[in-house]
Amino acid sequence: MESFRTDPERQTHGFWRPTGATMPRFFKFDSTHLTFIAVVTFSLIGVCPTKANDPDKPVNGEPWRIGMSAAFSGPASALGNGMRLGIETYFDYVNNRGGVHGRALELIALDDSYEPSKTAPNMRTLIDQHDVMCVIGNVGTPTAAVAVPIANEKKIPMFGAFTGAGLLRKSPPDRYVINYRASYAEETAKMIQGVVKELGISPSEVGFFTQNDAYGDAGWKGAVKALKEIGFEDAEYLPHGRYTRNTVDIEDGLSRLMDPRESVKAVIMVGAYKPCAKFIKTARQHFFNPVFLNVSFVGSSSLVAELGDQGDGVIITQVVPTPTSNTDAAIEFRRIVPAESQNFVSLEGFLVAKAFVEGLQLAGPDASAESFIDGIESGKPIDLGLGFKHQLSKDEHQFSHQIWPTSIRDGQLILLEDWNQAIVDADQYTVEETYQ
């Protein structure tokens, strides 16, 4: 599982309390329905504006109230907790340096367990009851499918959601939807390029294993589009196994891909880490050893841990650099985030929070939802420390289009600079003999 901070000095009755904070305000906690509201309140006490956004002023204005609905319980909780940790840690860092325009950042986080039926009421609670000016870091495509219409209806920005689905990337973009990460279409296009052009696998030998919902559909459609763009017109008819969200019922999907009438040598996987890990391990037990490729949403650290010694050669595309890289963003991340909590998910949350803060800086001290979006769309360059600057506009609502492919080797994730590394590293599996 993606790790979460457990320092007893920084928790109060199960709710997160950042360094230097007063006792947070509490709301109803319903353990029966696995729903909670955690309000992170940053105060004046202990704040030292030595390197503040407005260094001459302490945090003394009305706080910026920011909402979040994500999975903090259930099978996808590693993703929600990782995103929240990255966001909170950066907010904590900013608040201890004077906040943004002298105002603290306050995160109100609600658990939806990765179930759309909980996301809709969470969104309305955040907007109508807690008066948030933005919702940040929501996790998942099926949950986004119900959150985006509410954000548009209420005219509240939905910023940096942890999903690459096309429904958040319309052309022209929805005014109230701002993305940080690259899309699933971009991730799967990178996979197709690597599989077909680098490994020499025929497009007709590609198969799919996906979650049977909007998330799985988004990844599958992206790969089909990429295959058609390289001239393979029958992509919709390739073998495709599916499983039900929040289950590990992978057997029917696996049997579809292992059908002896098919010749599958690469499987593009669009799912959560537990079912994907079970799929890979079960496939290996039955001597089915194609190249396994996962999109970033799988939860890399959790997948690595779940696979154990069965993970070598598994490819995962990433939408942030490796946390150990020498980018300025990763260096800052390692300096601020505790070592045990450093992973791809928390780094994404950290960068989403940083991008949000940069947007607030552009919008000014009295920013509203509208002026925040106007500032983001201004085209002014934003530097997040990734080695390139980001410029958004009315026609560009996505910060990054960058993909970093990685591969599992000896229980570790390494940057995949040569796609054949994944094959060489999997020498205990027959897949190496197939493609070398």
Short mmCIF file of C-alpha atoms in Angstrom, two decimals:
data_model
loop_
_atom_site.label_atom_id
_atom_site.label_comp_id
_atom_site.label_asym_id
_atom_site.label_seq_id
_atom_site.Cartn_x
_atom_site.Cartn_y
_atom_site.Cartn_z
CA MET A 1 0.00 0.00 0.00
CA GLU A 2 1.08 3.59 -0.54
CA SER A 3 2.30 4.75 2.85
CA PHE A 4 0.62 7.45 4.95
CA ARG A 5 2.00 9.45 7.82
CA THR A 6 1.58 7.79 11.20
CA ASP A 7 3.49 10.11 13.54
CA PRO A 8 1.40 10.12 16.76
CA GLU A 9 2.45 13.69 17.52
CA ARG A 10 0.67 14.82 14.33
CA GLN A 11 -2.65 13.06 14.69
CA THR A 12 -5.72 13.79 16.80
CA HIS A 13 -8.50 11.20 17.10
CA GLY A 14 -7.69 9.79 13.69
CA PHE A 15 -7.64 13.12 11.86
CA TRP A 16 -4.60 14.66 10.28
CA ARG A 17 -3.02 17.57 12.14
CA PRO A 18 -0.10 19.35 10.42
CA THR A 19 2.94 20.74 12.18
CA GLY A 20 2.24 23.94 14.04
CA ALA A 21 -1.52 23.60 13.75
CA THR A 22 -4.21 24.21 16.33
CA MET A 23 -6.83 21.57 17.02
CA PRO A 24 -8.71 21.00 13.75
CA ARG A 25 -12.45 21.41 13.45
CA PHE A 26 -14.34 18.17 13.30
CA PHE A 27 -17.39 17.08 11.46
CA LYS A 28 -19.49 13.93 11.53
CA PHE A 29 -17.57 10.66 11.27
CA ASP A 30 -19.69 7.77 10.05
CA SER A 31 -17.61 4.57 10.35
CA THR A 32 -20.55 2.45 9.23
CA HIS A 33 -20.61 4.06 5.82
CA LEU A 34 -16.83 4.57 5.68
CA THR A 35 -17.29 8.31 5.26
CA PHE A 36 -15.36 11.00 7.02
CA ILE A 37 -14.54 14.63 6.74
CA ALA A 38 -11.03 15.65 7.68
CA VAL A 39 -10.48 19.39 7.93
CA VAL A 40 -6.92 20.54 7.96
CA THR A 41 -6.75 23.96 9.56
CA PHE A 42 -3.52 25.92 9.58
CA SER A 43 -3.22 28.72 12.16
CA LEU A 44 -1.01 31.61 13.05
CA ILE A 45 0.66 29.72 15.86
CA GLY A 46 4.19 28.76 14.98
CA VAL A 47 4.06 30.23 11.48
CA CYS A 48 7.28 31.91 10.51
CA PRO A 49 7.04 33.81 7.21
CA THR A 50 10.74 33.63 6.49
CA LYS A 51 10.19 32.60 2.88
CA ALA A 52 6.55 33.41 2.34
CA ASN A 53 4.63 34.14 -0.76
CA ASP A 54 4.01 37.51 0.91
CA PRO A 55 6.97 37.56 3.33
CA ASP A 56 5.96 40.75 5.11
CA LYS A 57 2.57 39.45 6.24
CA PRO A 58 1.67 36.59 8.57
CA VAL A 59 -1.16 34.17 7.83
CA ASN A 60 -4.05 36.27 9.09
CA GLY A 61 -6.79 36.40 6.47
CA GLU A 62 -9.74 34.15 5.71
CA PRO A 63 -8.28 30.76 4.74
CA TRP A 64 -8.51 29.38 1.24
CA ARG A 65 -10.95 26.48 1.61
CA ILE A 66 -10.10 23.67 -0.79
CA GLY A 67 -12.13 20.48 -1.14
CA MET A 68 -11.21 16.91 -2.04
CA SER A 69 -13.26 13.74 -2.60
CA ALA A 70 -11.20 10.57 -2.94
CA ALA A 71 -10.83 6.98 -1.77
CA PHE A 72 -9.43 6.98 1.77
CA SER A 73 -10.90 3.53 2.41
CA GLY A 74 -11.46 0.47 0.26
CA PRO A 75 -9.32 -1.15 -2.46
CA ALA A 76 -8.22 2.17 -4.02
CA SER A 77 -7.35 3.86 -0.73
CA ALA A 78 -3.61 3.85 -1.47
CA LEU A 79 -4.28 6.30 -4.28
CA GLY A 80 -6.51 8.63 -2.29
CA ASN A 81 -4.24 8.63 0.75
CA GLY A 82 -1.15 9.14 -1.41
CA MET A 83 -2.67 12.11 -3.23
CA ARG A 84 -3.91 13.63 0.01
CA LEU A 85 -0.51 13.23 1.64
CA GLY A 86 1.26 14.99 -1.23
CA ILE A 87 -1.26 17.83 -1.25
CA GLU A 88 -1.31 18.29 2.53
CA THR A 89 2.44 18.21 2.81
CA TYR A 90 2.85 20.97 0.23
CA PHE A 91 0.03 23.02 1.77
CA ASP A 92 1.71 22.59 5.16
CA TYR A 93 5.00 23.77 3.67
CA VAL A 94 3.40 26.86 2.12
CA ASN A 95 1.40 27.74 5.24
CA ASN A 96 4.49 27.62 7.43
CA ARG A 97 5.97 30.26 5.11
CA GLY A 98 3.11 32.71 5.25
CA GLY A 99 0.46 31.04 3.12
CA VAL A 100 -0.66 32.44 -0.23
CA HIS A 101 -1.17 36.21 -0.16
CA GLY A 102 -1.14 35.98 3.63
CA ARG A 103 -3.96 33.42 3.71
CA ALA A 104 -3.66 29.80 4.85
CA LEU A 105 -4.61 26.82 2.73
CA GLU A 106 -7.28 24.63 4.37
CA LEU A 107 -8.02 21.20 2.90
CA ILE A 108 -11.42 19.58 3.52
CA ALA A 109 -11.16 15.94 2.46
CA LEU A 110 -14.10 13.52 2.18
CA ASP A 111 -13.93 9.79 1.62
CA ASP A 112 -15.83 8.34 -1.34
CA SER A 113 -14.24 4.85 -1.32
CA TYR A 114 -13.87 5.12 -5.13
CA GLU A 115 -17.66 4.82 -5.50
CA PRO A 116 -19.51 7.39 -7.65
CA SER A 117 -22.60 7.09 -5.44
CA LYS A 118 -20.59 8.74 -2.65
CA THR A 119 -18.74 11.25 -4.82
CA ALA A 120 -21.82 13.21 -5.89
CA PRO A 121 -23.03 13.99 -2.34
CA ASN A 122 -19.43 14.71 -1.31
CA MET A 123 -19.10 17.30 -4.07
CA ARG A 124 -22.32 19.01 -3.07
CA THR A 125 -21.33 18.96 0.60
CA LEU A 126 -17.97 20.53 -0.15
CA ILE A 127 -19.46 23.27 -2.32
CA ASP A 128 -22.77 23.99 -0.57
CA GLN A 129 -21.85 23.44 3.08
CA HIS A 130 -18.13 24.16 3.24
CA ASP A 131 -18.03 26.87 0.59
CA VAL A 132 -14.82 25.61 -1.05
CA MET A 133 -13.45 27.73 -3.89
CA CYS A 134 -11.91 24.71 -5.65
CA VAL A 135 -11.91 20.90 -5.52
CA ILE A 136 -8.45 19.36 -5.87
CA GLY A 137 -6.94 15.91 -6.39
CA ASN A 138 -10.10 13.82 -6.72
CA VAL A 139 -9.28 10.20 -7.57
CA GLY A 140 -10.74 8.10 -10.37
CA THR A 141 -12.65 8.16 -13.64
CA PRO A 142 -16.03 6.71 -12.56
CA THR A 143 -16.05 9.22 -9.71
CA ALA A 144 -15.03 12.04 -12.07
CA ALA A 145 -17.96 11.13 -14.32
CA VAL A 146 -20.32 12.39 -11.61
CA ALA A 147 -18.03 15.11 -10.19
CA VAL A 148 -17.39 17.02 -13.43
CA PRO A 149 -21.07 17.85 -14.12
CA ILE A 150 -21.43 19.15 -10.56
CA ALA A 151 -18.29 21.28 -10.86
CA ASN A 152 -19.61 22.75 -14.11
CA GLU A 153 -23.07 23.29 -12.64
CA LYS A 154 -21.75 25.00 -9.51
CA LYS A 155 -18.98 26.85 -11.40
CA ILE A 156 -16.30 25.55 -9.05
CA PRO A 157 -12.88 24.53 -10.45
CA MET A 158 -12.06 20.83 -10.39
CA PHE A 159 -8.27 20.87 -10.33
CA GLY A 160 -5.67 18.14 -10.83
CA ALA A 161 -7.88 15.06 -10.63
CA PHE A 162 -6.00 11.74 -10.47
CA THR A 163 -7.36 10.42 -13.76
CA GLY A 164 -6.32 10.60 -17.40
CA ALA A 165 -9.82 10.11 -18.80
CA GLY A 166 -10.99 11.95 -21.88
CA LEU A 167 -14.18 13.11 -20.17
CA LEU A 168 -12.04 15.70 -18.37
CA ARG A 169 -10.28 16.68 -21.60
CA LYS A 170 -12.89 18.00 -23.99
CA SER A 171 -11.99 20.22 -26.92
CA PRO A 172 -12.44 23.07 -26.21
CA PRO A 173 -11.98 22.24 -22.52
CA ASP A 174 -14.61 22.71 -19.85
CA ARG A 175 -13.89 26.04 -18.18
CA TYR A 176 -14.01 24.54 -14.68
CA VAL A 177 -11.84 21.47 -15.31
CA ILE A 178 -8.07 21.93 -15.02
CA ASN A 179 -5.83 18.84 -15.38
CA TYR A 180 -2.27 18.34 -14.22
CA ARG A 181 -1.43 14.88 -15.60
CA ALA A 182 -1.09 13.45 -19.08
CA SER A 183 -4.11 11.57 -20.42
CA TYR A 184 -4.66 7.82 -20.62
CA ALA A 185 -4.65 8.25 -24.40
CA GLU A 186 -1.12 9.64 -24.12
CA GLU A 187 -0.05 6.84 -21.77
CA THR A 188 -1.43 4.08 -23.96
CA ALA A 189 -0.02 5.71 -27.11
CA LYS A 190 3.39 5.52 -25.45
CA MET A 191 2.77 1.83 -24.75
CA ILE A 192 1.79 1.11 -28.35
CA GLN A 193 4.89 2.89 -29.59
CA GLY A 194 7.11 0.84 -27.28
CA VAL A 195 5.43 -2.51 -27.94
CA VAL A 196 5.16 -2.20 -31.71
CA LYS A 197 8.16 -0.08 -32.66
CA GLU A 198 10.66 -0.99 -29.93
CA LEU A 199 9.79 -4.65 -29.26
CA GLY A 200 8.54 -5.52 -32.74
CA ILE A 201 5.26 -7.05 -31.56
CA SER A 202 2.52 -7.01 -34.19
CA PRO A 203 -0.55 -4.86 -33.40
CA SER A 204 -2.65 -8.00 -33.92
CA GLU A 205 -0.86 -9.58 -30.94
CA VAL A 206 -1.96 -6.90 -28.44
CA GLY A 207 -4.69 -7.66 -25.89
CA PHE A 208 -6.44 -5.72 -23.12
CA PHE A 209 -7.40 -6.31 -19.51
CA THR A 210 -9.50 -3.45 -18.14
CA GLN A 211 -11.82 -2.42 -15.35
CA ASN A 212 -15.43 -2.65 -16.53
CA ASP A 213 -16.36 1.01 -16.15
CA ALA A 214 -15.49 4.49 -17.44
CA TYR A 215 -11.86 4.13 -16.30
CA GLY A 216 -11.28 0.93 -18.24
CA ASP A 217 -13.17 2.32 -21.23
CA ALA A 218 -10.98 5.46 -21.27
CA GLY A 219 -7.73 3.51 -21.36
CA TRP A 220 -9.01 1.02 -23.94
CA LYS A 221 -10.26 3.78 -26.24
CA GLY A 222 -6.90 5.55 -26.01
CA ALA A 223 -5.03 2.42 -27.05
CA VAL A 224 -7.47 1.67 -29.87
CA LYS A 225 -6.98 5.21 -31.18
CA ALA A 226 -3.18 4.82 -31.01
CA LEU A 227 -3.33 1.52 -32.90
CA LYS A 228 -5.50 3.03 -35.62
CA GLU A 229 -3.09 5.93 -35.97
CA ILE A 230 -0.33 3.49 -36.89
CA GLY A 231 -2.56 1.82 -39.45
CA PHE A 232 -4.20 -1.08 -37.58
CA GLU A 233 -7.91 -0.69 -38.33
CA ASP A 234 -9.18 -3.76 -36.46
CA ALA A 235 -8.13 -2.58 -33.00
CA GLU A 236 -11.68 -2.79 -31.56
CA TYR A 237 -11.71 -6.52 -32.20
CA LEU A 238 -8.56 -7.41 -30.28
CA PRO A 239 -8.97 -9.77 -27.28
CA HIS A 240 -10.34 -7.85 -24.30
CA GLY A 241 -10.84 -9.22 -20.78
CA ARG A 242 -12.63 -7.24 -18.07
CA TYR A 243 -13.31 -7.30 -14.33
CA THR A 244 -15.72 -5.49 -11.99
CA ARG A 245 -14.53 -2.42 -10.06
CA ASN A 246 -13.54 -3.01 -6.41
CA THR A 247 -13.24 -6.78 -6.97
CA VAL A 248 -10.41 -9.17 -7.91
CA ASP A 249 -12.59 -11.34 -10.16
CA ILE A 250 -10.06 -11.66 -12.97
CA GLU A 251 -10.63 -15.25 -14.08
CA ASP A 252 -13.06 -14.60 -16.94
CA GLY A 253 -10.91 -11.79 -18.27
CA LEU A 254 -7.78 -13.91 -18.13
CA SER A 255 -9.45 -16.84 -19.91
CA ARG A 256 -10.47 -14.50 -22.72
CA LEU A 257 -6.82 -13.55 -23.33
CA MET A 258 -5.52 -17.10 -22.92
CA ASP A 259 -7.92 -18.44 -25.54
CA PRO A 260 -5.77 -20.76 -27.70
CA ARG A 261 -7.33 -19.21 -30.80
CA GLU A 262 -5.59 -15.93 -29.90
CA SER A 263 -1.91 -15.06 -29.98
CA VAL A 264 -1.47 -12.37 -27.34
CA LYS A 265 2.09 -11.20 -26.73
CA ALA A 266 1.40 -7.88 -24.96
CA VAL A 267 -1.42 -7.03 -22.54
CA ILE A 268 -2.34 -3.40 -21.87
CA MET A 269 -3.88 -3.26 -18.40
CA VAL A 270 -6.19 -0.50 -17.18
CA GLY A 271 -7.12 -1.40 -13.63
CA ALA A 272 -6.36 -1.21 -9.91
CA TYR A 273 -3.29 -2.85 -8.38
CA LYS A 274 -4.90 -5.84 -6.67
CA PRO A 275 -6.78 -7.28 -9.67
CA CYS A 276 -3.88 -6.45 -11.99
CA ALA A 277 -1.41 -8.19 -9.68
CA LYS A 278 -3.68 -11.23 -9.39
CA PHE A 279 -4.05 -11.31 -13.18
CA ILE A 280 -0.27 -11.24 -13.73
CA LYS A 281 0.53 -13.86 -11.07
CA THR A 282 -2.22 -16.19 -12.25
CA ALA A 283 -1.14 -15.78 -15.86
CA ARG A 284 2.46 -16.65 -14.97
CA GLN A 285 1.30 -19.74 -13.08
CA HIS A 286 -0.36 -20.91 -16.30
CA PHE A 287 2.76 -20.14 -18.40
CA PHE A 288 1.06 -17.18 -20.08
CA ASN A 289 3.86 -14.61 -20.26
CA PRO A 290 3.14 -11.69 -22.55
CA VAL A 291 4.55 -8.23 -21.86
CA PHE A 292 2.34 -6.70 -19.14
CA LEU A 293 1.82 -2.92 -19.33
CA ASN A 294 -0.04 -0.81 -16.75
CA VAL A 295 -1.18 2.81 -16.77
CA SER A 296 -0.13 5.08 -13.91
CA PHE A 297 -3.47 4.87 -12.06
CA VAL A 298 -2.65 1.29 -11.05
CA GLY A 299 -0.64 2.58 -8.07
CA SER A 300 2.97 1.66 -8.77
CA SER A 301 4.31 1.04 -5.27
CA SER A 302 1.29 -1.04 -4.33
CA LEU A 303 1.56 -3.11 -7.51
CA VAL A 304 5.26 -3.75 -6.93
CA ALA A 305 4.58 -4.89 -3.36
CA GLU A 306 1.62 -7.07 -4.37
CA LEU A 307 3.56 -8.79 -7.17
CA GLY A 308 6.59 -9.62 -5.03
CA ASP A 309 9.01 -11.81 -6.98
CA GLN A 310 6.55 -12.09 -9.87
CA GLY A 311 6.98 -8.48 -10.97
CA ASP A 312 10.14 -8.42 -13.07
CA GLY A 313 9.52 -7.02 -16.55
CA VAL A 314 6.13 -5.46 -15.78
CA ILE A 315 5.92 -2.00 -17.35
CA ILE A 316 4.14 0.98 -15.77
CA THR A 317 3.83 4.32 -17.53
CA GLN A 318 4.17 7.32 -15.19
CA VAL A 319 2.92 10.90 -15.47
CA VAL A 320 5.51 12.29 -13.05
CA PRO A 321 9.26 11.73 -12.98
CA THR A 322 10.72 9.11 -10.67
CA PRO A 323 10.81 10.47 -7.10
CA THR A 324 14.57 9.79 -7.08
CA SER A 325 15.24 11.83 -10.23
CA ASN A 326 17.43 14.94 -10.33
CA THR A 327 14.62 17.26 -11.45
CA ASP A 328 14.16 20.31 -9.23
CA ALA A 329 10.62 19.12 -8.45
CA ALA A 330 11.81 15.71 -7.20
CA ILE A 331 14.64 17.27 -5.18
CA GLU A 332 12.18 19.62 -3.45
CA PHE A 333 9.75 16.72 -2.93
CA ARG A 334 12.43 14.59 -1.24
CA ARG A 335 13.39 17.49 1.00
CA ILE A 336 9.84 18.14 2.20
CA VAL A 337 8.04 14.77 2.15
CA PRO A 338 9.10 12.07 4.67
CA ALA A 339 11.16 9.32 3.04
CA GLU A 340 8.69 6.56 3.92
CA SER A 341 5.93 8.47 2.08
CA GLN A 342 7.81 9.19 -1.14
CA ASN A 343 6.28 7.50 -4.18
CA PHE A 344 4.75 8.34 -7.55
CA VAL A 345 1.27 9.02 -6.15
CA SER A 346 2.38 11.39 -3.39
CA LEU A 347 4.68 13.15 -5.87
CA GLU A 348 1.72 13.73 -8.15
CA GLY A 349 -0.29 15.13 -5.25
CA PHE A 350 2.66 17.36 -4.35
CA LEU A 351 2.90 18.70 -7.93
CA VAL A 352 -0.86 19.22 -8.17
CA ALA A 353 -0.75 21.26 -4.96
CA LYS A 354 2.22 23.26 -6.24
CA ALA A 355 0.45 23.99 -9.53
CA PHE A 356 -2.65 25.07 -7.61
CA VAL A 357 -0.64 27.45 -5.44
CA GLU A 358 0.96 28.97 -8.53
CA GLY A 359 -2.54 29.55 -9.91
CA LEU A 360 -3.60 31.29 -6.69
CA GLN A 361 -0.53 33.50 -6.90
CA LEU A 362 -1.59 34.63 -10.36
CA ALA A 363 -5.18 35.24 -9.24
CA GLY A 364 -4.35 37.65 -6.41
CA PRO A 365 -5.28 37.97 -2.71
CA ASP A 366 -9.05 38.21 -3.29
CA ALA A 367 -9.29 35.44 -5.84
CA SER A 368 -12.63 33.86 -6.61
CA ALA A 369 -13.25 30.68 -8.58
CA GLU A 370 -13.61 32.79 -11.72
CA SER A 371 -10.50 34.92 -11.24
CA PHE A 372 -8.52 31.79 -10.35
CA ILE A 373 -9.38 30.26 -13.72
CA ASP A 374 -8.70 33.57 -15.46
CA GLY A 375 -5.23 33.56 -13.90
CA ILE A 376 -4.59 29.96 -14.95
CA GLU A 377 -5.73 30.76 -18.50
CA SER A 378 -3.61 33.91 -18.73
CA GLY A 379 -0.78 32.14 -20.52
CA LYS A 380 1.78 33.26 -17.97
CA PRO A 381 4.53 30.62 -17.66
CA ILE A 382 4.44 28.41 -14.57
CA ASP A 383 7.59 26.56 -13.51
CA LEU A 384 7.00 23.46 -11.39
CA GLY A 385 10.61 22.28 -11.51
CA LEU A 386 10.22 19.62 -14.20
CA GLY A 387 12.67 21.14 -16.64
CA PHE A 388 10.05 22.88 -18.76
CA LYS A 389 7.46 25.60 -18.18
CA HIS A 390 3.70 25.26 -18.42
CA GLN A 391 1.42 27.76 -20.14
CA LEU A 392 -2.33 27.30 -19.98
CA SER A 393 -5.01 29.09 -21.94
CA LYS A 394 -8.69 28.88 -22.79
CA ASP A 395 -7.77 26.07 -25.20
CA GLU A 396 -5.16 24.30 -23.01
CA HIS A 397 -6.24 23.09 -19.58
CA GLN A 398 -3.56 20.44 -18.99
CA PHE A 399 -0.24 21.21 -17.35
CA SER A 400 1.77 18.19 -18.48
CA HIS A 401 1.79 15.88 -21.49
CA GLN A 402 4.96 14.08 -20.40
CA ILE A 403 5.16 10.28 -19.98
CA TRP A 404 7.94 8.42 -18.12
CA PRO A 405 7.86 4.63 -18.77
CA THR A 406 9.17 2.51 -15.90
CA SER A 407 9.76 -1.20 -15.37
CA ILE A 408 9.94 -3.43 -12.31
CA ARG A 409 13.35 -4.98 -11.63
CA ASP A 410 14.20 -6.90 -8.44
CA GLY A 411 11.29 -5.32 -6.60
CA GLN A 412 12.21 -1.78 -7.66
CA LEU A 413 10.89 0.59 -10.30
CA ILE A 414 13.48 1.81 -12.78
CA LEU A 415 13.19 4.33 -15.59
CA LEU A 416 12.73 2.39 -18.84
CA GLU A 417 15.17 4.00 -21.24
CA ASP A 418 15.34 0.94 -23.52
CA TRP A 419 12.15 -1.13 -23.81
CA ASN A 420 14.19 -4.32 -24.17
CA GLN A 421 15.26 -3.83 -20.54
CA ALA A 422 11.85 -5.09 -19.49
CA ILE A 423 12.35 -8.29 -21.47
CA VAL A 424 15.93 -8.88 -20.31
CA ASP A 425 14.95 -8.34 -16.67
CA ALA A 426 12.22 -10.98 -16.92
CA ASP A 427 14.63 -13.79 -17.75
CA GLN A 428 12.84 -16.24 -15.45
CA TYR A 429 9.80 -16.02 -17.72
CA THR A 430 9.31 -17.44 -21.19
CA VAL A 431 8.61 -13.97 -22.51
CA GLU A 432 12.36 -13.41 -22.81
CA GLU A 433 12.78 -16.42 -25.08
CA THR A 434 9.93 -15.15 -27.25
CA TYR A 435 11.38 -11.75 -28.08
CA GLN A 436 15.17 -11.96 -27.84
#
